[in-house]
Each structure stands twice: as C-alpha cells, then as structure tokens.
Short mmCIF file of C-alpha atoms in Angstrom, two decimals:
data_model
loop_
_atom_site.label_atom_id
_atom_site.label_comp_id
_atom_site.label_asym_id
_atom_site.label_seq_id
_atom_site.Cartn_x
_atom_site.Cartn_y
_atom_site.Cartn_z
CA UNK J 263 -43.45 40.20 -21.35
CA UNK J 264 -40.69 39.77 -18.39
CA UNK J 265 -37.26 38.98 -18.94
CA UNK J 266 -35.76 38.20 -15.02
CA UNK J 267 -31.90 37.74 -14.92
CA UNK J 268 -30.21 36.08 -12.03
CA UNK J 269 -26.79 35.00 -11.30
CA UNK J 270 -24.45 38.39 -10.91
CA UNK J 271 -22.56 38.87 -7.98
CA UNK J 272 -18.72 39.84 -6.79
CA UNK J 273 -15.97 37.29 -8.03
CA UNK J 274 -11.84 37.59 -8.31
CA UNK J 275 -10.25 37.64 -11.74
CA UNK J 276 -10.00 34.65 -13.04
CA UNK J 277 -12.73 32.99 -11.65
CA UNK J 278 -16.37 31.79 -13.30
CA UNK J 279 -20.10 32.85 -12.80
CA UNK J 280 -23.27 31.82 -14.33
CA UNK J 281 -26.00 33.74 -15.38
CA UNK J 282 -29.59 33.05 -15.74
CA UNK J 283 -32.46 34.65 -17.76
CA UNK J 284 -36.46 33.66 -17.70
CA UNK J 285 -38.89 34.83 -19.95
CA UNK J 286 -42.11 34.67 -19.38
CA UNK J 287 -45.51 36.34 -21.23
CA UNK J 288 -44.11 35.45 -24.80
CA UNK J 289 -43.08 32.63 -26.81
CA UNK J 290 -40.12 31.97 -25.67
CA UNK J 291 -39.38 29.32 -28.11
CA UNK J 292 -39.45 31.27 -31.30
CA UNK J 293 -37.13 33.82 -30.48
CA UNK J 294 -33.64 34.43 -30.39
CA UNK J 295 -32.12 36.02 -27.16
CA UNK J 296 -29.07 38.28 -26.76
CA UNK J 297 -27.13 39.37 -23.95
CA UNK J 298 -26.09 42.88 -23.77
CA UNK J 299 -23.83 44.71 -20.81
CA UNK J 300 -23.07 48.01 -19.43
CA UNK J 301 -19.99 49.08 -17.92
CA UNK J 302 -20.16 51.27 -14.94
CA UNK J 303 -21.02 54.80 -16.49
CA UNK J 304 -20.55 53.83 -19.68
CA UNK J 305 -22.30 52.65 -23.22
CA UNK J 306 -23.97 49.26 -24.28
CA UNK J 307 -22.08 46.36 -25.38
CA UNK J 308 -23.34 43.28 -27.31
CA UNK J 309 -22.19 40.47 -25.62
CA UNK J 310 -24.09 37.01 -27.12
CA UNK J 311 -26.96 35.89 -28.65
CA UNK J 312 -28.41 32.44 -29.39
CA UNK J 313 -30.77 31.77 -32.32
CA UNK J 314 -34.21 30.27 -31.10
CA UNK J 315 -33.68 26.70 -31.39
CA UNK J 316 -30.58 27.13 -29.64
CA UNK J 317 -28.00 25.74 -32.86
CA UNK J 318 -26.42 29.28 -33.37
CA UNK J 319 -24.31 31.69 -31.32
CA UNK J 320 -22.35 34.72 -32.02
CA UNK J 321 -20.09 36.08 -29.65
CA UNK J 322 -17.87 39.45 -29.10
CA UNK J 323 -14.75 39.39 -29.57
CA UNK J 324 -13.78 40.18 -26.23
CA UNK J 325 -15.76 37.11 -24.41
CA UNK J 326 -14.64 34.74 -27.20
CA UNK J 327 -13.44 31.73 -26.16
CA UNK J 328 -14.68 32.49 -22.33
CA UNK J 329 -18.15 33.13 -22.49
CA UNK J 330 -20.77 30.13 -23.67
CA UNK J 331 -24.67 31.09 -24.15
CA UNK J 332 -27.16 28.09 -24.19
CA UNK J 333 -31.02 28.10 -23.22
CA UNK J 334 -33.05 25.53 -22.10
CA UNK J 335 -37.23 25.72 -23.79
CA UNK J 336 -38.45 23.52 -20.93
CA UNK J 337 -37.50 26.29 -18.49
CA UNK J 338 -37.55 29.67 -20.56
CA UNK J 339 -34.43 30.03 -19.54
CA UNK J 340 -30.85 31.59 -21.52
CA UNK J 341 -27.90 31.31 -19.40
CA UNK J 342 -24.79 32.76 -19.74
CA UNK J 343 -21.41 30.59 -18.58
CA UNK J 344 -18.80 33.20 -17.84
CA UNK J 345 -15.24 31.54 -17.34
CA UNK J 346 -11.51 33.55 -16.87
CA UNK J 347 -13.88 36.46 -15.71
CA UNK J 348 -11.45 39.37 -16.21
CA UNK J 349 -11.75 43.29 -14.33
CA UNK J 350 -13.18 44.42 -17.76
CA UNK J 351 -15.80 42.38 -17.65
CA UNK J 352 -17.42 43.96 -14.74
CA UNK J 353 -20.83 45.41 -15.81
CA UNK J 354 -24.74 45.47 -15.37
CA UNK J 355 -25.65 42.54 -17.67
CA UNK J 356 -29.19 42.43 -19.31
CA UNK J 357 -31.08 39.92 -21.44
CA UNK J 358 -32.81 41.03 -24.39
CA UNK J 359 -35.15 39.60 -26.72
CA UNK J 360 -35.50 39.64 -30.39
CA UNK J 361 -38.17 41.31 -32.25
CA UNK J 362 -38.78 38.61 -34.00
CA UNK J 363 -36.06 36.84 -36.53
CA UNK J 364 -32.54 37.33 -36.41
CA UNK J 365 -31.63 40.73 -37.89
CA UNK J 366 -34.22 42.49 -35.25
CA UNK J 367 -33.76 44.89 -32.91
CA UNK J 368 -34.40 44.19 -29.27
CA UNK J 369 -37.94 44.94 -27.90
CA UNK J 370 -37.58 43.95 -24.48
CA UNK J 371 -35.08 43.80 -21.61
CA UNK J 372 -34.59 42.44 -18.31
CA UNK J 373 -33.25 44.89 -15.40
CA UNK J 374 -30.50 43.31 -15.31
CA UNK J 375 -28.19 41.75 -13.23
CA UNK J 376 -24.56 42.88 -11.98
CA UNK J 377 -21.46 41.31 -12.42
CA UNK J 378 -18.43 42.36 -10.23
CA UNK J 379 -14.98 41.37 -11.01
CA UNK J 380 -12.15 42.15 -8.44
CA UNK J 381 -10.33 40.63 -6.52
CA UNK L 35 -16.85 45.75 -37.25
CA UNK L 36 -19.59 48.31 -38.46
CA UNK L 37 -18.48 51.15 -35.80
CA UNK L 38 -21.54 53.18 -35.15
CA UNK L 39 -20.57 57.22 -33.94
CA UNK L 40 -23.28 59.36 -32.19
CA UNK L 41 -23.66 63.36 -32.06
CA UNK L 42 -23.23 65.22 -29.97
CA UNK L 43 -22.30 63.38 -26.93
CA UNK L 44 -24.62 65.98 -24.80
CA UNK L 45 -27.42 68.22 -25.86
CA UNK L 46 -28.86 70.87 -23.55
CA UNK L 47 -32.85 71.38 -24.17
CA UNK L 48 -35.65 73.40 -23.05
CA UNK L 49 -38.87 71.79 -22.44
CA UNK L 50 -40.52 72.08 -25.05
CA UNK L 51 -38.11 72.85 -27.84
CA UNK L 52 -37.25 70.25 -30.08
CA UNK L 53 -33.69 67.79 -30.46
CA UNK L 54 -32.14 65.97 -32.54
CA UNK L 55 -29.99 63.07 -32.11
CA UNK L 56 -27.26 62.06 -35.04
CA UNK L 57 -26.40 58.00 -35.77
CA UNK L 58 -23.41 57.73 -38.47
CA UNK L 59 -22.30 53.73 -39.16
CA UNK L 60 -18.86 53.28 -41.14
CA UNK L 61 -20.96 50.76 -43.37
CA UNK L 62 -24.03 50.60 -44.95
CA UNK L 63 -26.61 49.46 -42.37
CA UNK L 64 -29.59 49.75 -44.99
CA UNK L 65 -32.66 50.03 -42.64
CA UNK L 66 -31.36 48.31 -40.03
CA UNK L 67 -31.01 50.65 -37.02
CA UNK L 68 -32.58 51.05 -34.07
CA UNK L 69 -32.95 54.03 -31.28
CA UNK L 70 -33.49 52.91 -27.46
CA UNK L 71 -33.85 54.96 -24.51
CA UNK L 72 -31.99 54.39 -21.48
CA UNK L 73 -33.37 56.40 -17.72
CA UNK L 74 -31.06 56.00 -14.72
CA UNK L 75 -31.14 52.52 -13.13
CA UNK L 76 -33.66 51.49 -15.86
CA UNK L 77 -32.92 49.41 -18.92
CA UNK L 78 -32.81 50.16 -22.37
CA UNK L 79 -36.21 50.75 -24.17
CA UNK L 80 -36.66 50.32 -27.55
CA UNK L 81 -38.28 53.50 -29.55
CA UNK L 82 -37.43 53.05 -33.55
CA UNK L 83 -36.87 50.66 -35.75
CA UNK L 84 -35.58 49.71 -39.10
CA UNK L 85 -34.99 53.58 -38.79
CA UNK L 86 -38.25 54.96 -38.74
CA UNK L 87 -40.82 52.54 -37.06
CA UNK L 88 -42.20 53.56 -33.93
CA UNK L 89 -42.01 50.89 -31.13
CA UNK L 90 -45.43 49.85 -29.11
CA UNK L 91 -46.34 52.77 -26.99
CA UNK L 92 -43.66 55.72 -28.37
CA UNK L 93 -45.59 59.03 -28.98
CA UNK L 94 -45.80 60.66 -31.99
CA UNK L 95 -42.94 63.51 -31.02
CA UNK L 96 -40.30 61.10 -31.55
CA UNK L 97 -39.49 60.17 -35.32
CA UNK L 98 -36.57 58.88 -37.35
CA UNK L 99 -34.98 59.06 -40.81
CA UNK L 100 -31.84 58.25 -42.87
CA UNK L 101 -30.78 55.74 -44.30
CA UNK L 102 -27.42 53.64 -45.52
CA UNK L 103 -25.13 55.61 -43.06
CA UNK L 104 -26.59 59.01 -41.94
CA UNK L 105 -29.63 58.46 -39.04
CA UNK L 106 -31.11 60.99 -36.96
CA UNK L 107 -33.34 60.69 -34.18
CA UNK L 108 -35.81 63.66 -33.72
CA UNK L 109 -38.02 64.58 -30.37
CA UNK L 110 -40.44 67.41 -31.39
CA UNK L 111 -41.13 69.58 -28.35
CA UNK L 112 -39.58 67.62 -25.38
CA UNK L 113 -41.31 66.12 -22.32
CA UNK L 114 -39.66 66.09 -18.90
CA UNK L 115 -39.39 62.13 -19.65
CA UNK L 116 -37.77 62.76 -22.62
CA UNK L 117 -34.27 63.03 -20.62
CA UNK L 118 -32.56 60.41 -20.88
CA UNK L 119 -29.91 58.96 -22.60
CA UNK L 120 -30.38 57.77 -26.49
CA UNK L 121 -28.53 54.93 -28.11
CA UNK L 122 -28.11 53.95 -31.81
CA UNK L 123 -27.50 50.11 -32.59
CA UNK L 124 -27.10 48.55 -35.93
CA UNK L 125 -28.53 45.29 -36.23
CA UNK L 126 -27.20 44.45 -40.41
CA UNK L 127 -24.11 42.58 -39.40
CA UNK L 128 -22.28 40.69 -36.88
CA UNK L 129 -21.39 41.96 -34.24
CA UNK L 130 -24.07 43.61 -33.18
CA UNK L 131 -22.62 47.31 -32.24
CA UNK L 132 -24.21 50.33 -30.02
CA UNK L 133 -23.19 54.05 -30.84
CA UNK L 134 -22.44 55.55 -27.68
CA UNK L 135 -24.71 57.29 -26.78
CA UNK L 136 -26.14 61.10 -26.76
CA UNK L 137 -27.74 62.25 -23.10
CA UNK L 138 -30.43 65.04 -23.74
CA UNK L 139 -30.02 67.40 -20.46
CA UNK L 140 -32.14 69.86 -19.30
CA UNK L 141 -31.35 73.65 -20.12
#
C-alpha cells in the first residue's frame, strides 16, 4: 500500500492550493479516504474525508465552506481544493485511508505533504 | 464534538519498564478508538483498534483496554522504538477527533 501526496507549497493568505493523493497497492475504489493535518509541533487534526464512491463528505468546522475533497477512480487519486487559505491552516497534510467502511480507523498514511501559508 | 483528553502529556521511561498511556472521550465512543504512533518526520502508524485489536505487524508488548470513555494504551517492557509520540482518535461520530497526544521519553 502507498498513499503519495502532492501539491503543498508556500502561498499568501487568502490565496488557493490544490492537493493531490495516489494510492496505489489496494483497492482504491472501495475505500473511503480522509485527510488529516499537523500543525507545526503540534497534534493531529481531521480535516476531510470522502466516502468511496465519492457521494459523501464531511468536513471540519474550521475548513467549512473553503475546503472541497473529491477523488477521481480512474486515477486513484483524492484531491483536496483549498480556497481563502488562512495562516492557521499552515500544516504537514497527510492522506489516510480507511480500514475498511466508514466508522474505521485509518491503516495507512501518506508522508505527507506541507502547506505554508504567509504572506 | 466528542473531545478526546490524553494523560499525561509526557512520560519518562526506562528501557525496559513498562507505560501506560490514558484516552478519556467526553462521550461514549463504544469500541471505537484507535492508538497510532507518530516518530519524528514520519507519519502516523496505526497500532490498536476498536480499542484492543492489534494492527498488522504491532508486537505483542503493546495492548489496549477500556471501553465507553476510559482507554488506556499499555507497552510492556519498552523498546528503544517504542519512543515516540502516541495519539488517541475516536472514530464513533462526526468529526473525527485526535486526543493530543502523550510522548513517551527516555529516562
């Protein structure tokens, strides 16, 4: 199992990024993916997760409304649309896969990918 | 929100000796909490699930119990890669929420 993320990078408040997440070694299909980020020196926080056909998403509360979370089968690929990217929002960002159904834990993550707000 | 509090924040070990990690959520979680383990620069691995299931790979030293709102997380006899920082995360309700942490330091 990989998970590779792709996308992070240095951008000024207020601005948008994309990021980009392909599995590979598993069915990609039949599971739901999350995004999960870290803030520099600090905990984990649950960002967004899609359901595996891609017709459900949950978001925080503190990327609702700016963040989107789509994937696309024929590429094993979850991307993350940031938009109004804010200072807070400046963290490693990993992908993470489900278990298996929706109330799962998360057996596998990618490295991850930074995201740098400031302007 | 299920808020999810972890104790202590740092615990000082011998090699060797044993640890345990606390997990408290402000709801009932049932079985549905999970331990990862999080190295410098690495990313989160899982060890434990639904409280007490041992992911692929995890040695027998590490084990979980509780249930409802009291977890705990317990390394018998701890390997020098056994420091490292251990999270708690519910996975029973939206949104999904981490404890923050507990980083097992040498003695």
């Amino acid at each position: 199992v990989q998970l590779l993320e792709s996308g992070g990078g240095l951008v000024p408040p207020g601005e948008s990024l994309r990021l980009s997440c392909t599995g590979s070694g598993f069915g990609f299909s039949i599971h739901a993916m999350s995004w999960v980020r870290q803030a520099p020196g600090k905990g984990l926080e649950w960002v967004s997760t899609i359901s595996a056909t891609g017709s459900t998403t949950h978001f925080a509360d503190s990327v609702k409304g700016r963040f989107t979370i789509s994937r696309d089968h024929s590429k094993s690929t979850v991307s993350l649309q940031m938009n109004s990217l804010r200072v807070e929002d400046t963290a490693v960002y990993y992908c993470a896969k489900y278990t298996s159904g929706w109330y799962t834990p998360f057996d596998f993550w990618g490295q991850g990918t930074m995201v740098t707000v400031s302007s | 929100e299920i808020e999810m509090t972890q104790s202590p924040a740092t615990l000082s070990v011998s090699p060797g000796e044993g640890a345990t990690l606390s997990c408290r959520a402000s709801q009932n979680v049932s079985k549905s909490l999970a331990w990862y383990q999080q190295k410098p620069g690495q990313a989160p691995r899982l060890l434990m699930s639904e409280k007490s299931t041992r992911a692929t790979g995890i040695p027998a030293r590490f084990s979980g119990s509780g249930s409802g709102t009291e977890f705990s997380l317990t390394i018998s006899s701890l390997q020098s890669e056994d420091f490292a920082v251990y999270y708690c995360q519910q996975y029973h309700g939206w949104p999904l929420t981490f404890g923050g942490g507990t980083k097992v330091a040498i003695k």
